[in-house]
């Protein structure tokens, strides 16, 4: 039965890849389309979770539809950017790489661990550098924690430069498409930690892996939880670099400065608009520009903080 369901999907995806290759005059393969191929599974998980918890306040129709809208457009935009911008840039780095690393089970494990570290760096920067926060804030906008929230992504991630964090893996010798494939696997795993359905897992699993419990804390706006638990598949780098926190109190989901409404365009742009407003305020150019790389809560001397409640990166 599983084969009967999977075969038509693979056939349709292969046909889509062929059409895109012909339209763009560029070769792509199934590695480039993993998240697109998994989209039906993600939507099925959203539907099953909604049915299981219907009427219990864990979903809101407009909120979930906004998340699905953002996720659907993000997937299409991301594929387009990968084909037209990211892969050409990575191919250039690949041409100047230190060496070439053959792919084996062991080297793929090393690649995956390296991509996990790069993801940790990207994720931490996305909370502590406002330019990257302007894109990442979209993901934190929901006051619900469910599989739909996992699909709430910014359409401007590629423009903001999230892919730059993975160039070191190409430079040291991993082929670009395998780097992006490892990242896609990492992101696919992360979909399933966006839920309140699963409680604490075995302590050994909680110690090593990013779990629903750890990621619920990450999405909290409680002072204890802000800017914690940046891991993708693993939680080991958070433990190593001092950004780990246990889920010990009920999580208040969302942003410390909420964005209201469900318009996907505004959900995508609101923090860019806020940053632009801050940069246009009168003052020395050096301070205006600092809004680009300062933390989200930073304010110029003598001005009220634009994002005052956002915690600084310090132990609680």
Coordinates of C-alpha atoms in Angstrom, one line a residue, residues 60-74 138-139 141-142 144 146-153 155 262 264 267:
X60 CA -6.8 28.7 15.3
X61 CA -8.1 28.5 11.7
X62 CA -6.9 31.9 10.6
X63 CA -3.5 31.5 12.3
X64 CA -2.9 28.1 10.7
X65 CA -4.0 29.3 7.3
X66 CA -1.6 32.2 7.5
X67 CA 1.2 29.7 8.5
X68 CA 0.3 27.4 5.5
X69 CA 0.2 30.4 3.2
X70 CA 3.6 31.6 4.3
X71 CA 5.1 28.1 4.1
X72 CA 3.7 27.4 0.7
X73 CA 5.0 30.6 -0.9
X74 CA 8.3 30.3 1.0
X138 CA 8.1 35.6 11.0
X139 CA 8.6 32.1 12.4
X141 CA 4.9 35.3 15.2
X142 CA 2.3 32.7 16.1
X144 CA 0.2 28.7 19.0
X146 CA 1.6 23.2 16.4
X147 CA 2.7 21.6 13.1
X148 CA 1.2 24.5 11.2
X149 CA 3.6 26.9 13.0
X150 CA 6.5 24.9 11.6
X151 CA 5.5 26.0 8.2
X152 CA 5.4 29.7 9.1
X153 CA 8.5 30.9 7.3
X155 CA 9.7 34.7 2.1
X262 CA -3.0 37.3 9.5
X264 CA 1.0 37.1 5.1
X267 CA 3.7 39.2 8.6

